[in-house]
Each structure stands twice: as structure tokens, then as C-alpha cells.
Coordinates of C-alpha atoms in Angstrom, one line a residue:
X236 CA 87.5 124.8 75.4
X237 CA 87.8 121.4 73.9
X238 CA 84.8 120.0 72.1
X239 CA 82.9 117.4 74.1
X240 CA 82.7 114.0 72.7
X241 CA 79.1 112.8 73.2
X242 CA 78.3 109.5 71.4
X243 CA 74.7 108.8 72.5
X244 CA 72.0 106.8 70.9
X245 CA 69.7 106.1 73.8
X246 CA 68.9 109.4 75.5
X247 CA 66.7 110.3 78.4
X248 CA 65.5 113.9 78.4
X249 CA 64.0 115.4 81.7
X250 CA 62.2 118.7 81.4
X251 CA 61.2 120.5 84.6
X252 CA 58.0 122.3 85.4
X253 CA 59.8 125.6 85.3
X254 CA 60.5 125.1 81.6
X255 CA 56.8 124.2 80.8
X256 CA 55.0 126.8 82.9
X257 CA 55.5 130.5 82.9
X258 CA 56.1 132.3 86.2
X259 CA 52.5 133.6 86.1
X260 CA 51.3 130.0 86.0
X261 CA 50.3 129.9 82.3
X262 CA 51.4 127.0 80.1
X263 CA 54.5 127.8 78.0
X264 CA 53.3 126.6 74.6
X265 CA 56.6 127.7 73.0
X266 CA 58.6 125.2 75.0
X267 CA 56.1 122.4 74.3
X268 CA 56.4 123.1 70.6
X269 CA 60.1 123.4 70.5
X270 CA 60.6 120.2 72.7
X271 CA 58.4 118.2 70.5
X272 CA 60.2 119.6 67.3
X273 CA 63.6 118.7 68.7
X274 CA 62.7 115.2 69.9
X275 CA 60.9 114.5 66.7
X276 CA 63.9 115.6 64.6
X277 CA 66.2 113.3 66.7
X278 CA 63.7 110.5 66.5
X279 CA 63.9 110.8 62.7
X280 CA 67.6 110.5 62.9
X281 CA 67.3 107.2 64.6
X282 CA 68.0 108.3 68.2
X283 CA 66.1 106.3 70.9
X284 CA 64.5 109.0 73.2
X285 CA 62.6 108.9 76.5
X286 CA 61.1 112.0 77.8
X287 CA 60.7 112.4 81.6
X288 CA 58.2 115.3 82.0
X289 CA 57.3 117.1 85.2
X290 CA 54.5 119.7 85.1
X291 CA 51.2 117.8 86.0
X292 CA 50.5 119.8 89.0
X293 CA 51.6 123.0 87.4
X294 CA 49.4 122.4 84.4
X295 CA 46.6 121.3 86.8
X296 CA 47.0 124.6 88.7
X297 CA 46.5 126.6 85.4
X298 CA 43.6 124.4 84.3
X299 CA 41.7 124.9 87.6
X300 CA 42.7 128.7 87.7
X301 CA 44.5 128.2 91.0
X302 CA 47.3 130.6 92.0
X303 CA 48.6 128.6 94.9
X304 CA 49.6 125.1 95.3
X305 CA 47.5 123.3 98.0
X306 CA 49.2 121.7 100.9
X307 CA 46.7 118.8 101.4
X308 CA 48.1 115.6 99.7
X309 CA 44.7 114.6 98.3
X310 CA 44.2 118.1 96.6
X311 CA 47.6 117.8 95.1
X312 CA 46.9 114.3 93.8
X313 CA 43.6 115.6 92.3
X314 CA 45.5 118.4 90.6
X315 CA 48.1 116.0 89.3
X316 CA 45.4 113.7 87.8
X317 CA 43.7 116.8 86.1
X318 CA 47.0 118.2 85.0
X319 CA 48.5 114.8 83.7
X320 CA 45.5 114.5 81.3
X321 CA 46.1 118.1 80.0
X322 CA 49.8 117.6 79.9
X323 CA 49.5 114.6 77.6
X324 CA 47.0 116.4 75.5
X325 CA 49.4 119.2 74.9
X326 CA 52.2 116.7 74.0
X327 CA 49.9 114.7 71.7
X328 CA 49.0 117.9 69.8
X329 CA 52.5 119.1 69.3
X330 CA 54.1 115.7 68.6
X331 CA 51.3 114.9 66.1
X332 CA 52.3 118.1 64.3
X333 CA 55.7 116.7 63.8
X334 CA 54.3 113.3 62.7
X335 CA 55.8 111.6 65.9
X336 CA 54.0 109.0 68.0
X337 CA 54.3 109.1 71.8
X338 CA 53.1 107.0 74.7
X339 CA 52.4 107.7 78.3
X340 CA 54.2 105.7 81.0
X341 CA 53.3 106.5 84.7
X342 CA 55.6 104.9 87.2
X343 CA 55.7 104.4 91.0
X344 CA 58.9 104.1 93.1
X345 CA 58.5 100.4 93.6
X346 CA 58.1 99.4 89.9
X347 CA 61.8 98.8 89.5
X348 CA 62.3 97.1 92.9
X349 CA 60.5 93.9 92.0
X350 CA 61.9 91.7 89.3
X351 CA 58.6 90.9 87.6
X352 CA 57.4 94.5 87.3
X353 CA 60.9 95.7 86.4
X354 CA 60.9 93.1 83.6
X355 CA 57.5 94.2 82.3
X356 CA 58.2 97.9 82.3
X357 CA 61.6 97.4 80.6
X358 CA 60.0 95.3 78.0
X359 CA 57.4 98.1 77.4
X360 CA 60.2 100.7 76.9
X361 CA 62.1 98.4 74.6
X362 CA 59.0 97.7 72.4
X363 CA 58.1 101.4 72.3
X364 CA 61.6 102.5 71.3
X365 CA 61.8 99.7 68.7
X366 CA 58.7 101.1 67.1
X367 CA 60.1 104.7 67.1
X368 CA 57.6 105.8 69.7
X369 CA 58.8 108.3 72.3
X370 CA 57.7 107.3 75.9
X371 CA 56.7 110.2 78.1
X372 CA 57.2 109.3 81.8
X373 CA 56.0 110.8 84.9
X374 CA 55.4 109.6 88.4
X375 CA 51.9 108.3 89.1
X376 CA 51.1 110.9 91.6
X377 CA 47.5 109.7 92.2
X378 CA 48.9 106.6 94.0
X379 CA 52.4 107.8 95.0
X380 CA 52.9 110.5 97.5
X381 CA 56.6 110.5 98.3
X382 CA 57.4 113.3 95.8
X383 CA 54.3 115.4 97.1
X384 CA 55.1 115.3 100.8
X385 CA 58.9 115.1 100.7
X386 CA 59.1 112.3 103.2
X387 CA 61.7 110.4 101.3
X388 CA 65.0 111.1 99.7
X389 CA 63.8 110.0 96.2
X390 CA 63.3 113.7 95.3
X391 CA 61.3 114.6 92.2
X392 CA 61.5 113.7 88.5
X393 CA 65.1 114.5 88.4
X394 CA 66.0 111.4 90.3
X395 CA 63.2 109.4 88.5
X396 CA 64.9 110.4 85.2
X397 CA 68.2 109.0 86.5
X398 CA 66.6 105.8 87.6
X399 CA 64.9 105.4 84.2
X400 CA 68.2 106.1 82.4
X401 CA 70.0 103.6 84.6
X402 CA 67.4 100.8 84.0
X403 CA 67.1 101.3 80.3
X404 CA 70.8 101.6 79.9
X405 CA 70.8 105.0 78.4
X406 CA 73.9 106.6 77.1
X407 CA 73.1 110.1 78.3
X408 CA 70.7 111.9 80.6
X409 CA 69.9 115.5 79.7
X410 CA 68.2 117.6 82.4
X411 CA 66.6 120.8 81.2
X412 CA 65.9 123.2 84.0
X413 CA 65.6 127.1 84.6
X414 CA 69.4 127.5 85.2
X415 CA 72.2 127.3 82.7
X416 CA 74.1 124.7 84.6
X417 CA 75.8 124.1 87.9
X418 CA 77.5 127.2 89.5
X419 CA 80.1 127.5 92.2
X420 CA 77.5 129.5 94.2
X421 CA 73.9 130.3 93.8
X422 CA 73.6 132.6 90.6
X423 CA 70.2 133.9 91.9
X424 CA 71.9 135.3 94.9
X425 CA 75.5 136.1 93.8
X426 CA 76.2 138.1 90.6
X427 CA 79.8 136.7 90.5
X428 CA 78.7 133.1 90.4
X429 CA 80.6 131.1 87.8
X430 CA 79.3 128.3 85.6
X431 CA 81.2 125.1 86.0
X432 CA 81.5 123.4 82.6
X433 CA 82.5 120.0 83.7
X434 CA 82.0 118.1 87.0
X435 CA 83.9 114.7 87.3
X436 CA 82.8 113.9 90.9
X437 CA 80.2 115.0 93.4
X438 CA 81.0 115.3 97.1
X439 CA 79.8 117.2 100.1
X440 CA 81.2 120.5 98.6
X441 CA 78.9 120.4 95.6
X442 CA 75.8 119.4 97.7
X443 CA 76.7 122.4 100.0
X444 CA 76.6 124.8 97.1
X445 CA 73.3 123.4 95.9
X446 CA 71.0 123.9 98.8
X447 CA 67.3 125.1 98.4
X448 CA 64.2 123.7 96.7
X449 CA 62.4 124.4 93.5
X450 CA 59.6 126.8 92.4
X451 CA 56.1 126.9 93.6
X452 CA 55.0 124.8 90.6
X453 CA 57.7 122.2 91.0
X454 CA 59.3 120.2 93.7
X455 CA 63.0 119.9 92.5
X456 CA 66.0 122.0 93.3
X457 CA 69.7 121.7 92.6
X458 CA 70.2 119.0 95.2
X459 CA 67.9 116.6 93.4
X460 CA 69.8 117.3 90.1
X461 CA 73.1 116.5 91.9
X462 CA 71.6 113.3 93.2
X463 CA 70.7 112.4 89.6
X464 CA 74.1 113.3 88.4
X465 CA 75.8 111.4 91.1
X466 CA 73.8 108.2 90.2
X467 CA 75.0 108.8 86.5
X468 CA 78.6 109.2 87.6
X469 CA 78.5 106.1 89.8
X470 CA 77.4 104.1 86.7
X471 CA 79.9 105.8 84.4
X472 CA 77.1 107.4 82.4
X473 CA 76.9 111.1 81.3
X474 CA 74.5 113.8 82.3
X475 CA 74.2 117.3 81.1
X476 CA 72.4 120.0 83.0
X477 CA 71.3 122.8 80.8
X478 CA 68.7 125.7 80.4
X479 CA 65.4 124.5 79.1
X480 CA 64.2 127.8 77.9
X481 CA 64.8 126.7 74.3
X482 CA 64.8 122.9 74.2
X483 CA 66.7 123.2 70.8
X484 CA 69.7 123.4 73.0
X485 CA 69.7 119.6 72.9
X486 CA 71.0 119.9 69.4
X487 CA 74.0 121.8 70.7
X488 CA 74.6 119.3 73.5
X489 CA 74.7 116.3 71.2
X490 CA 77.0 118.2 68.8
X491 CA 79.5 118.5 71.7
X492 CA 79.1 122.3 72.1
X493 CA 80.2 123.7 75.5
X494 CA 76.8 124.5 76.9
X495 CA 75.5 123.7 80.3
X496 CA 77.4 121.5 82.7
X497 CA 78.4 118.0 81.8
X498 CA 78.8 115.4 84.5
X499 CA 81.3 112.7 83.4
X500 CA 84.1 110.7 84.7
X501 CA 87.6 112.0 84.0
X502 CA 88.6 109.0 82.0
X503 CA 86.4 110.2 79.2
X504 CA 88.7 112.0 76.7
X505 CA 88.3 115.1 74.7
X506 CA 89.4 116.0 71.2

């Protein structure tokens, strides 16, 4: 397989709840640490990084010793508020260990829709990146309910990460999940499922393969990842979907190794 050419300086990384929370609901401290190490190392190399992190409700569930995600929107928002504070505490501890500054940026769906708020938030991103600070982005679930009750097609943070990548003019979006990439059929159901290394376009066939939602801790499934990838392709940007069990896989992605699935237009050449 030809080596991928990935020339990316401004990079958005999205990490899913399933990467940050163990199946039993406990916080995956190893992932937090490896993610902080990886992004700090890249930050030291001069890369501009934005982290879009899910996990507020998952961390909130663990903090409140709850085994089941509540169905009431208000209860979910309360858990998100509890979990978001805990989430940033965990990130602050680990990034401090690697001498890297971070900032919290909470967004709602309409931020980018209005010229004034769009300008302000983009100025914030630019100032943080200029000062080598890594913004950690999440949706402000205490005031935004679209993600919680699934009444819109916005999806979860997969699409939020694509929207952020689009507006900050990122070169690359890396989505870390609990799967190795995009398969020709559901790998959890079919043992003969094959990983697709490169996807040049997304049509109804890919969406048909995706199907299904995420885990009990998160809200996203493969469909939201494909929607994010479609946005990237439509704007001639790149996205890589890879397994986030060890966030150091980001080093391999940026080195052009054939890991995960890369979504890119065919016009991009290989060595």
C-alpha cells in the first residue's frame, strides 16, 4: 500500500466517549494520559491543535455512581454539567503534566450561524492557537438539547468536530473511535468484514452500511462519522477515522502510515 501524504499543520482531533470511558463506566485514565502526551508532543512541534471531546455525560455518570443514562433531558443536562467540570479537571491534570496549556470552549449549534458570534469564536480560536494553547471543545449541553434528544440531524460531536474543522480552516480532522475505521459491513456482526483503507466519496451505499447508533455512554454511531466525513470531502479536506484505544496512533496517521480509514478526494496523489 502506498504511503499516504498528509501535510497538515492545523488539525482537529475528535475523541469519542467510548475512548474515554471503559465499558463498565469507569474513566479510562490511560487514554486521557496518552491523548495529553500525544497532543502536547505535536504542540511542541508547532502543530496547531483543537481537541473536540465527548464524554461529559459518561464522566458524569461515573461521578454520580449511576449505571444507566437517564431519559429525562433535564437529568442529562445536569449530568453533562457535572461531567464537564470533571472532564476538564482530568484534562488539566494530564496536560499540566506535559507542560501544555489548554482552554475550554463550549459551543452551541447557532454560534456559527450568526456573523458576529462566528467572528468572535473564530478570533478566540486564533488567539489560543497563536499562543500555543490547545482549545478543548464540547457542546454546551446545559443549554443545547439537540444532541441529547436526537430531534435534529446535527448528530453528536462527530459533526461538531467537522463544523469546527471547516470554520477554522483545518487541514485535517482525525476522529478517534472504538472501531479501526470504516468497514464494508458491521465488524461487530460479521467476522468477514473488511476495513476500507481509503474512501473518496460517500453515497447512499456507505450510509446503508453504517446504520445504528453509539454506546450507552455516547450518542454517535457510524452514520454521524460519515456525515462528518462527507462535509470534509465536500470541502476538499481530509478526515481519518481510527481506533482511539491508544491515541498515539495520531503519530502514525501524521506519518502517513496505513492505519484507519482516510476520507479524501481522488485528486490527492500518493507517493
